[in-house]
mmCIF file of C-alpha atoms in Angstrom:
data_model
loop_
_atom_site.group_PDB
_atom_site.id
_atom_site.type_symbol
_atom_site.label_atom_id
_atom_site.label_comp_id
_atom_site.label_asym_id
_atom_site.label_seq_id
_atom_site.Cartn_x
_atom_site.Cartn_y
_atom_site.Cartn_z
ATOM 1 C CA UNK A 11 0.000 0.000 0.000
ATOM 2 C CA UNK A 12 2.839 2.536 0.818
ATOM 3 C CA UNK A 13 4.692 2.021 -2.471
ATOM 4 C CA UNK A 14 1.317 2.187 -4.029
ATOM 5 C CA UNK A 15 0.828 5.997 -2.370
ATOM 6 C CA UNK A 16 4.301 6.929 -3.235
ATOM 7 C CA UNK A 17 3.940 6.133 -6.527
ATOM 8 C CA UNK A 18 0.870 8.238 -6.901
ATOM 9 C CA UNK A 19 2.341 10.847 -5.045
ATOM 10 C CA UNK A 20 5.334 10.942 -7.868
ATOM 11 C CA UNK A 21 2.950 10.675 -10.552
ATOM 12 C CA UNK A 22 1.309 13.860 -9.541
ATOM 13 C CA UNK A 23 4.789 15.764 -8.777
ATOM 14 C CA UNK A 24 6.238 14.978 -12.498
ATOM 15 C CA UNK A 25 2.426 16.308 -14.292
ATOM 16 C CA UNK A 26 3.377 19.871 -11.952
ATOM 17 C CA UNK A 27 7.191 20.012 -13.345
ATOM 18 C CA UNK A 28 6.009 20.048 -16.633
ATOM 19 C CA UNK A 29 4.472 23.511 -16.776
ATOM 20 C CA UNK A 30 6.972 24.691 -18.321
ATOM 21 C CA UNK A 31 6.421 26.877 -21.882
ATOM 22 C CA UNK A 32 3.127 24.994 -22.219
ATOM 23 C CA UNK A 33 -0.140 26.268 -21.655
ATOM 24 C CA UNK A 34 -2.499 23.960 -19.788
ATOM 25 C CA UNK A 35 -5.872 26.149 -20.836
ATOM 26 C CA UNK A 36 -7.479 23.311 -22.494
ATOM 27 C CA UNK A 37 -10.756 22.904 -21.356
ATOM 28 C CA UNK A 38 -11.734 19.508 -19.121
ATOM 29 C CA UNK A 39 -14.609 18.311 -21.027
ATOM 30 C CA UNK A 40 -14.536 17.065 -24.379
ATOM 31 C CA UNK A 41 -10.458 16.599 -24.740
ATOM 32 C CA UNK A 42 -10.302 16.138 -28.584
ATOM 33 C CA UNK A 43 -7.616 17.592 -30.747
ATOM 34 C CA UNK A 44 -8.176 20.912 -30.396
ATOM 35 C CA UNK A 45 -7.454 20.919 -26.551
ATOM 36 C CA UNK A 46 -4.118 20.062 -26.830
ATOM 37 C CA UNK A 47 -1.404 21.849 -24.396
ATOM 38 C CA UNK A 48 -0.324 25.271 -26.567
ATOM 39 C CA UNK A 49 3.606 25.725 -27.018
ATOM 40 C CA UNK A 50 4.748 29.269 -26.841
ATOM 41 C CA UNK A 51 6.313 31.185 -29.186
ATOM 42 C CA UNK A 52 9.053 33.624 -27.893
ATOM 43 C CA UNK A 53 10.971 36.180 -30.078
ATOM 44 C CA UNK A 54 14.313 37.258 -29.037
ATOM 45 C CA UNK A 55 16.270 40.157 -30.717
ATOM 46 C CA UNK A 56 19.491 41.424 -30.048
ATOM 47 C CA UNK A 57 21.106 44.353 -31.348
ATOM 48 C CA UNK A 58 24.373 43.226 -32.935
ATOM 49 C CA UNK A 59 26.525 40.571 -31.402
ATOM 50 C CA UNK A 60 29.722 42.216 -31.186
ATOM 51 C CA UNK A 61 30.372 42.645 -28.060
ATOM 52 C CA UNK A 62 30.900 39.234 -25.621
ATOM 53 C CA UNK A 63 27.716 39.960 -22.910
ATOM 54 C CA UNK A 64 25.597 40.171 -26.415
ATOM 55 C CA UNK A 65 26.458 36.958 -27.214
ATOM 56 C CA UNK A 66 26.576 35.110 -23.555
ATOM 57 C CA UNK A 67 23.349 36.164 -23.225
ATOM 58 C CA UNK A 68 21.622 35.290 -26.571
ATOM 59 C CA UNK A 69 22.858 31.875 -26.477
ATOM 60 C CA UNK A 70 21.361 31.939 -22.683
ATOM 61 C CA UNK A 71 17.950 32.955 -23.544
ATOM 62 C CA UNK A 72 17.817 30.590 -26.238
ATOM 63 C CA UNK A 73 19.381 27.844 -24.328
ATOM 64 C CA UNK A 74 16.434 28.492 -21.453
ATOM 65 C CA UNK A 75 13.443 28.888 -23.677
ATOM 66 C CA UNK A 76 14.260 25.430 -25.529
ATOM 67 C CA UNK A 77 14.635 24.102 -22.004
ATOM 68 C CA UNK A 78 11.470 25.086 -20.941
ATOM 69 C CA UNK A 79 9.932 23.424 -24.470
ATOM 70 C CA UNK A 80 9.157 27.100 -25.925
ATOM 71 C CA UNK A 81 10.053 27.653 -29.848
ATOM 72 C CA UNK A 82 12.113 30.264 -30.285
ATOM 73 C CA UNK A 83 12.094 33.032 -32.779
ATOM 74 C CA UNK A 84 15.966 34.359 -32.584
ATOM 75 C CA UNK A 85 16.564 37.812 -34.847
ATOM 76 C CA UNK A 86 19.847 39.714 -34.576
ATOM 77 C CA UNK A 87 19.689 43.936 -36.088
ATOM 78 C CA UNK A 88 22.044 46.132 -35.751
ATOM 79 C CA UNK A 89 19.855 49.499 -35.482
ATOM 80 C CA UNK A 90 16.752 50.833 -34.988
ATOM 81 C CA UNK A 91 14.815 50.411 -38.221
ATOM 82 C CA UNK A 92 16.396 47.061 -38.263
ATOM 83 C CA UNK A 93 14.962 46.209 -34.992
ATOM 84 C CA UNK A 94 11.325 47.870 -35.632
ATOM 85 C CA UNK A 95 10.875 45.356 -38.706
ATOM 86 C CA UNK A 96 11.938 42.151 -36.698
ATOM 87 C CA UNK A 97 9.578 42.850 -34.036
ATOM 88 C CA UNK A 98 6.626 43.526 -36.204
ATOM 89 C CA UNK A 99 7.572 40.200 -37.868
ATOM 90 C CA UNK A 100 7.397 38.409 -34.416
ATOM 91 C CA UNK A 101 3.857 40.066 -34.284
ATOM 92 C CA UNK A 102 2.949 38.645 -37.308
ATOM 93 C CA UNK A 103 4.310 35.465 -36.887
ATOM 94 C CA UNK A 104 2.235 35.102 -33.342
ATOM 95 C CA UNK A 105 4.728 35.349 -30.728
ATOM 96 C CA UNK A 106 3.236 35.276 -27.337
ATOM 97 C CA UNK A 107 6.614 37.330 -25.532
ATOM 98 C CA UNK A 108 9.024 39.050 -27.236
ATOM 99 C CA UNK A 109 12.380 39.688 -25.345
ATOM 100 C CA UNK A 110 14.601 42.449 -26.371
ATOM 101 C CA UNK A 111 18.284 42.482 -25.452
ATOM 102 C CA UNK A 112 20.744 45.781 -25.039
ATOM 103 C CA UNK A 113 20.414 49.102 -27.134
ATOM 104 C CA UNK A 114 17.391 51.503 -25.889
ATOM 105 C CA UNK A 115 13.592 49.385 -25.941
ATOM 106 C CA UNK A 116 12.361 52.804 -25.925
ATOM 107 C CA UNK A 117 13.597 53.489 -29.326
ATOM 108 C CA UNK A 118 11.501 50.620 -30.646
ATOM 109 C CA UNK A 119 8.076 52.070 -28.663
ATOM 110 C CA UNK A 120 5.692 52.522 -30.728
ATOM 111 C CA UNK A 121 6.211 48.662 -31.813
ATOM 112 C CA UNK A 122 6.339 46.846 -28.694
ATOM 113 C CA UNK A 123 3.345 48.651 -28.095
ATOM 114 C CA UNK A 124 1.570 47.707 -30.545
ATOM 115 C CA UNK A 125 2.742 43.696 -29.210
ATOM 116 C CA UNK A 126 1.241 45.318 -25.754
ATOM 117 C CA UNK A 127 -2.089 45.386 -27.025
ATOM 118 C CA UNK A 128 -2.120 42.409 -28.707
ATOM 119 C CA UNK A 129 -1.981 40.718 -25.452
ATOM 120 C CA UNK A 130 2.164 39.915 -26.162
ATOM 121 C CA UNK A 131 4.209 39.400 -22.993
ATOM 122 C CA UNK A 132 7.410 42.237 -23.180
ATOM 123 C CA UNK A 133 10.268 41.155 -21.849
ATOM 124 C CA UNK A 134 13.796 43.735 -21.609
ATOM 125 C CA UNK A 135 17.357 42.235 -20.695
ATOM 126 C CA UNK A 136 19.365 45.072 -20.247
ATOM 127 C CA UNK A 137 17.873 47.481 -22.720
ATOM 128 C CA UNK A 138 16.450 49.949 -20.300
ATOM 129 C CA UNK A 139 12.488 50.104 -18.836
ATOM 130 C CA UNK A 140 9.662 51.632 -20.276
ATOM 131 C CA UNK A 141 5.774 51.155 -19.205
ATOM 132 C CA UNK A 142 5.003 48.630 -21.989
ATOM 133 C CA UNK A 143 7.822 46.178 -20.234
ATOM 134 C CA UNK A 144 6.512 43.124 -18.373
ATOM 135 C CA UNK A 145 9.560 42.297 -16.598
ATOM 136 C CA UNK A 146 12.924 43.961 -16.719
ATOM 137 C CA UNK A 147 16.024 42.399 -15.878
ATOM 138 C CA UNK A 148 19.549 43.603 -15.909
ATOM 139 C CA UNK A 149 22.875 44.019 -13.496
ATOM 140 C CA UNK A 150 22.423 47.941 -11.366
ATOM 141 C CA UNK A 151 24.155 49.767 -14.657
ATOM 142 C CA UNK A 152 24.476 52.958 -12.184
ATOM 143 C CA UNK A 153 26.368 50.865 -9.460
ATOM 144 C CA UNK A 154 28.391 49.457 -12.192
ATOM 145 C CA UNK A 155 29.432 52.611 -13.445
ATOM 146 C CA UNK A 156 29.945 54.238 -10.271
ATOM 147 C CA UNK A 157 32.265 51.493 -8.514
ATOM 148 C CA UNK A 158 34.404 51.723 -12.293
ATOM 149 C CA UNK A 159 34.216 55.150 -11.640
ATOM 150 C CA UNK A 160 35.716 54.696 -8.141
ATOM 151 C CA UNK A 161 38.336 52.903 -8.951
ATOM 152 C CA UNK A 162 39.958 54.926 -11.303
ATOM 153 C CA UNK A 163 39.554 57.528 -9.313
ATOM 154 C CA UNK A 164 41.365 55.733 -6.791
ATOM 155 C CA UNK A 165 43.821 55.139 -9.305
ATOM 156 C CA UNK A 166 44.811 58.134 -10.148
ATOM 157 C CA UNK A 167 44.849 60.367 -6.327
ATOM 158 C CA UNK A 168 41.188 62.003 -7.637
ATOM 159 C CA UNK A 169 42.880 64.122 -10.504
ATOM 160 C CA UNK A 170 43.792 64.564 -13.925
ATOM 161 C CA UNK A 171 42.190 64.707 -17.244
ATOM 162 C CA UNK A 172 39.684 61.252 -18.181
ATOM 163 C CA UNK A 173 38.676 60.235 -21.377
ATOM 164 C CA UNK A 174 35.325 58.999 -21.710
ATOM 165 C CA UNK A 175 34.824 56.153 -24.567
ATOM 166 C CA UNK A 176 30.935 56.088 -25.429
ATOM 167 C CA UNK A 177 27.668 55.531 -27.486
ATOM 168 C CA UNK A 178 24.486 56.767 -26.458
ATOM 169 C CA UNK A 179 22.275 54.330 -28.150
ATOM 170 C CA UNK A 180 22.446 52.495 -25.473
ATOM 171 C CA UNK A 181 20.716 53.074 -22.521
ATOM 172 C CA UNK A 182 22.980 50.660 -20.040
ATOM 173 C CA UNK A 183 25.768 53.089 -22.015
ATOM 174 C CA UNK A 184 24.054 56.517 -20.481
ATOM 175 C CA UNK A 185 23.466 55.243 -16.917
ATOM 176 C CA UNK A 186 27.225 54.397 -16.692
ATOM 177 C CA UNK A 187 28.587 57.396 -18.233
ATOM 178 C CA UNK A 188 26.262 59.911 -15.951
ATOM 179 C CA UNK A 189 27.527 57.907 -12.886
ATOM 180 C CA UNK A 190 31.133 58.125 -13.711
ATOM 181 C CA UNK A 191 30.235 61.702 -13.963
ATOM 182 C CA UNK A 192 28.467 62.006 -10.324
ATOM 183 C CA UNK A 193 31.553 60.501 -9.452
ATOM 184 C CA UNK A 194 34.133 62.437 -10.989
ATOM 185 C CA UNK A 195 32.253 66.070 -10.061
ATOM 186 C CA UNK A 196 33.374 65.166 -6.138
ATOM 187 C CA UNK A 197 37.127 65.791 -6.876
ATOM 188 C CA UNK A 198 37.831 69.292 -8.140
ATOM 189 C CA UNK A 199 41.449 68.531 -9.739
ATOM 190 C CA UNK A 200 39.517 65.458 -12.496
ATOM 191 C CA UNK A 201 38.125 66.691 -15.792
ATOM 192 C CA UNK A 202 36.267 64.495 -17.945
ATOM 193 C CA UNK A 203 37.995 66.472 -20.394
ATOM 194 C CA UNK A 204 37.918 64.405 -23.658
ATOM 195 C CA UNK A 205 34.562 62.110 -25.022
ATOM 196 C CA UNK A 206 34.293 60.339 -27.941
ATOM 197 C CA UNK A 207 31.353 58.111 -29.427
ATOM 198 C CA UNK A 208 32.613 54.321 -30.643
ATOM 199 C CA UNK A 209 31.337 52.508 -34.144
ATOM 200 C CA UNK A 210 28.734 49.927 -33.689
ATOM 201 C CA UNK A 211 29.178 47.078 -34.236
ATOM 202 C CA UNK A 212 33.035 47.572 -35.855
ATOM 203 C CA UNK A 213 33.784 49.416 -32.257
ATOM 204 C CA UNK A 214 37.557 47.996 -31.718
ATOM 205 C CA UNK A 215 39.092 49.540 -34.850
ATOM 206 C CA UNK A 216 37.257 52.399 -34.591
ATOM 207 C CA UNK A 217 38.160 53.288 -30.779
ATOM 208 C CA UNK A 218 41.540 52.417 -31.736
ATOM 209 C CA UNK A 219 42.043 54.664 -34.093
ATOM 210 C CA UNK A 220 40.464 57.827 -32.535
ATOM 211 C CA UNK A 221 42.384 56.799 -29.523
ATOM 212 C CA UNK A 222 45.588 56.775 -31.334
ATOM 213 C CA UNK A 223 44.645 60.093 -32.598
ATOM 214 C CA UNK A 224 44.252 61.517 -28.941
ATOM 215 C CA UNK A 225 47.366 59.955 -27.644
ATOM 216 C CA UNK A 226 49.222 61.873 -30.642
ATOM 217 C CA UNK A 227 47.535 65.471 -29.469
ATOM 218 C CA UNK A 228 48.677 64.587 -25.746
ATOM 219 C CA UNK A 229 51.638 62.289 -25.776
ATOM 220 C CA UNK A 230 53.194 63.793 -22.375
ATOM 221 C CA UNK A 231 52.550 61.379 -19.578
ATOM 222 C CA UNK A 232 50.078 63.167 -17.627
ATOM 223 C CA UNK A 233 48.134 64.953 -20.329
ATOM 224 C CA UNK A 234 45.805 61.869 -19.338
ATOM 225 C CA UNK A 235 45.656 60.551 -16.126
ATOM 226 C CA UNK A 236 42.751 57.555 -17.495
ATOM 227 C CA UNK A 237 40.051 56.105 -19.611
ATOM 228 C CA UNK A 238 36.460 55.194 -18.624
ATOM 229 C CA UNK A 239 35.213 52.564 -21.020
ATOM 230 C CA UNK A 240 31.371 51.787 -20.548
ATOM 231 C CA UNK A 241 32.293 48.251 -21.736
ATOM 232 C CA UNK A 242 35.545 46.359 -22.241
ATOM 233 C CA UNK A 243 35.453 45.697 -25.576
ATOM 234 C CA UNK A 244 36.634 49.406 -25.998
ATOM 235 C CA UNK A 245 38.649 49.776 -22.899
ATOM 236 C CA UNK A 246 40.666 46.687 -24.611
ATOM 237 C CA UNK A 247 41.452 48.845 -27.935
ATOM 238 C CA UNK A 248 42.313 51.847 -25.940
ATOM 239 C CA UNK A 249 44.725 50.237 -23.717
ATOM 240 C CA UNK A 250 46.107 48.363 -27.165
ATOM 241 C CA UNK A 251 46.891 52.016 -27.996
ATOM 242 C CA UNK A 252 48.309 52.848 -24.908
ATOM 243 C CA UNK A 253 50.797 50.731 -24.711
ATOM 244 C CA UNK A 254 51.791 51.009 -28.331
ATOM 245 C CA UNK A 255 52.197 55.267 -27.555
ATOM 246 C CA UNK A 256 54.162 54.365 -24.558
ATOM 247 C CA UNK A 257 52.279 55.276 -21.915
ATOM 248 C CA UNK A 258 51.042 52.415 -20.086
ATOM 249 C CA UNK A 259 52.636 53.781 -16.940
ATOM 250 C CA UNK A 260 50.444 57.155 -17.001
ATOM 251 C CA UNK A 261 47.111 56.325 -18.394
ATOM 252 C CA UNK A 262 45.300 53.571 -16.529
ATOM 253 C CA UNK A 263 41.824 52.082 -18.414
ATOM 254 C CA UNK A 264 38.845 50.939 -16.449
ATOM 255 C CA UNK A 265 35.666 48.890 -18.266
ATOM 256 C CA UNK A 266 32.626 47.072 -17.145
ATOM 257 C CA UNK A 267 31.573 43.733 -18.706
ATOM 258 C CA UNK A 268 34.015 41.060 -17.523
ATOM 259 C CA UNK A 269 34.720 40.153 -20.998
ATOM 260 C CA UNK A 270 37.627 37.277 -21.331
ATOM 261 C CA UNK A 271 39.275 39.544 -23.840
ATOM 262 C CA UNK A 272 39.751 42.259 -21.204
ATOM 263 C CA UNK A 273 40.642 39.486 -18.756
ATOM 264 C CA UNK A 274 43.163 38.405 -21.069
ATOM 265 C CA UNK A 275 44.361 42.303 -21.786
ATOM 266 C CA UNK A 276 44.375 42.708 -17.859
ATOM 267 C CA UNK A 277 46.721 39.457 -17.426
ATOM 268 C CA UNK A 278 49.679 41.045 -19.258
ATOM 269 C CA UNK A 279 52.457 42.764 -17.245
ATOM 270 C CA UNK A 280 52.259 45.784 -19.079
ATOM 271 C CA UNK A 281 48.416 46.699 -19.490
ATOM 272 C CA UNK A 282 46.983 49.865 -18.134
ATOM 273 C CA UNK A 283 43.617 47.991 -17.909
ATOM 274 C CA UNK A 284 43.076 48.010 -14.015
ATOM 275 C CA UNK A 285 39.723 47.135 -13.317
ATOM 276 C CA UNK A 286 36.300 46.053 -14.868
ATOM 277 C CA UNK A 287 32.917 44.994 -13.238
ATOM 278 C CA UNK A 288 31.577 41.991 -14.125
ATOM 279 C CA UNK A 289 28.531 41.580 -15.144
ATOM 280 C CA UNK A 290 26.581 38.013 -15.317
ATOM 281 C CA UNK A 291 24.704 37.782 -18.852
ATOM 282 C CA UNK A 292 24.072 34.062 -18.160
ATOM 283 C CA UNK A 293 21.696 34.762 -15.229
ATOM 284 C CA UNK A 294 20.623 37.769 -16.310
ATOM 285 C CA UNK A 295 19.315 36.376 -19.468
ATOM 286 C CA UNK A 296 17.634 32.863 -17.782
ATOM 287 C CA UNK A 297 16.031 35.032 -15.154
ATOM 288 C CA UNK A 298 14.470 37.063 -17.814
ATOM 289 C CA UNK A 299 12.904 33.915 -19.596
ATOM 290 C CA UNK A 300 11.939 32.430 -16.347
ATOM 291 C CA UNK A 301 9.830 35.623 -15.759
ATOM 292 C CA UNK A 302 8.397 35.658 -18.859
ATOM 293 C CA UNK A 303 7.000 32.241 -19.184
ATOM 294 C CA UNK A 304 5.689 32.696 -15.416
ATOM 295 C CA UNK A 305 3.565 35.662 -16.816
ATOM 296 C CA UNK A 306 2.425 33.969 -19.810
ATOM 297 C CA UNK A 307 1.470 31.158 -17.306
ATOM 298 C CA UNK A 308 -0.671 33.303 -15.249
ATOM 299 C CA UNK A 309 1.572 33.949 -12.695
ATOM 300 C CA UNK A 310 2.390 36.866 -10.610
ATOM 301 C CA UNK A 311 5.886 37.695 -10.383
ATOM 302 C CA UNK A 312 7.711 39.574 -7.624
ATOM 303 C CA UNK A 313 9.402 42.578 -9.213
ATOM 304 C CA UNK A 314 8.945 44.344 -12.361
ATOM 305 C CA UNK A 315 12.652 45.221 -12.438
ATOM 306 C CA UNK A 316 15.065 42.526 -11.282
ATOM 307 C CA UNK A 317 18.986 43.564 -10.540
ATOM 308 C CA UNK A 318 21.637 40.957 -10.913
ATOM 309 C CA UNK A 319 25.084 41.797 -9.143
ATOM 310 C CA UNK A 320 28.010 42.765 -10.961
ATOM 311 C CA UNK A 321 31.710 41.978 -9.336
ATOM 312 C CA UNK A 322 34.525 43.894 -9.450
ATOM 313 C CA UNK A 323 37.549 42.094 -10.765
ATOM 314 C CA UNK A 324 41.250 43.609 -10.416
ATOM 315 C CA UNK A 325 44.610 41.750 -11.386
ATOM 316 C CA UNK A 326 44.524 40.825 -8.242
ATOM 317 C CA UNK A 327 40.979 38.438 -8.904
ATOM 318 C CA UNK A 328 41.546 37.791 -12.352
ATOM 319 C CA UNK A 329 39.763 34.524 -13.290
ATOM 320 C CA UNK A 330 41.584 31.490 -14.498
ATOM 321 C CA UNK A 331 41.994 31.263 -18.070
#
């Protein structure tokens, strides 16, 4: 009798774990064909894949969706009008959530709003909030920024002229920048005296070169004391062009990202690159999912806006290769 109850007890246990990305709507009476579980369609767009958190996460939202039994709709764009025409193709195509990953959700409103109406779950991993976003899930972009910002500070006593390395299209990009500048406005001897705007996606040849152009107009050491790079894949083609000038023993770089390349960059004897916050795409991205499929199940999740911690990593706490 007791193995009998236990084996009921399982039986009920593995119908509950299979929730999953199916919809169990179907009505009880009259189970023919047509009240057969629904699997849900989920689009997923990034904006570019140049950069390594692009990338770590994409292959993490897919890799959770397909888990959870959902078919996935995966488009990549690299700008806005790009973007617009995926989405409304998503629409089309009868997605039940569309997720959007980095750049500025806002710039695709009138869209996703559009998906809003139609009853279409919105989900953002780190492309900013708006009030047409179900769930919004990213690492604190303004405590990133500001514990970067710290630490080159730090670095350099709390003066001398920064370069700032940026792109405002998108949004994680503007929350770090204005709290490097909240930062830097504290000491009176720092200037953020020099700004300049990287290609997207071709951003390492680009920064490299208008980097090497800077370094030419102020090749004293001390006519820069650092570089902020709102994410590593920049802060590794400045400090490239730092140590080629000659002055990796002046300038000291600073990123956020924990991109291997940086680590990598970071690991050699003579890089300026310091410091860079890491961020998590992996759980950022399955935590996104995870709260996406819970709405489209019915289910009430516990924040709107979810934070994952980012890490600061030195050359002191340099991961293993």
């Amino acid at each position: 009798m007791l193995k009998r109850i236990l084996s009921i007890a399982l039986c009920i246990m593995l119908v509950f774990s299979m929730a999953g990305c199916q919809s169990s709507n179907a009505p009880q009476e009259n189970t023919d064909q047509n009240s057969s579980e629904k699997t849900f369609k989920v689009g997923i767009n990034n904006f570019g894949l140049a950069n390594f958190f692009a990338r770590a996460g994409k292959a993490a939202l897919e890799d959770e969706l397909q888990k959870l039994g959902c078919e996935v709709l995966a488009t990549v764009t690299g700008d806005v009008a790009a973007r617009s025409t995926a989405i409304e193709n998503m629409i089309s195509q009868g997605c039940d959530a569309i997720i959007i990953e980095e750049g500025d959700i806002n710039e695709v409103a009138p869209v996703l709003r559009e998906a809003k109406e139609k009853g279409i779950i919105i989900g953002s991993m780190d492309a900013g909030n708006a009030d047409f976003v179900d769930v919004y899930v990213s690492s604190d972009n303004t405590k990133l920024g500001t514990e970067a910002a710290e630490q080159m500070m730090a670095a350099i006593g709390g003066k001398g002229t920064i370069v700032e390395i940026v792109n405002d299209a998108g949004s994680m990009i503007r929350m770090r920048k204005d709290a490097m500048h909240a930062v830097v406005d504290k000491y009176p001897e720092a200037e953020v005296k020099y700004s300049f705007v990287y290609a997207w996606p071709d951003f390492y040849p680009d920064t490299k070169n208008k980097m090497e152009s800077l370094l030419q107009a102020n090749s004293n050491p001390g006519d820069i004391a650092a570089v902020y790079a709102t994410f590593d894949g920049v802060g590794v083609a400045a400090a490239d062009a730092i140590r080629e000038a000659g002055l990796q023993d002046s300038i000291v770089v600073v990123g956020i990202d924990g991109d291997p390349e940086a680590y990598k960059e970071m690991r050699k004897a003579d890089s300026p690159f310091i410091a860079t916050l890491a961020q998590d795409p992996d759980t950022i991205a399955r935590t996104c999912v995870q709260s996406v499929i819970d709405l489209l199940n019915g289910k009430t999740i516990p924040e709107q806006s979810i934070f994952i911690p980012g890490i600061l990593i030195t050359k002191d706490n340099i991961p293993a290769e």
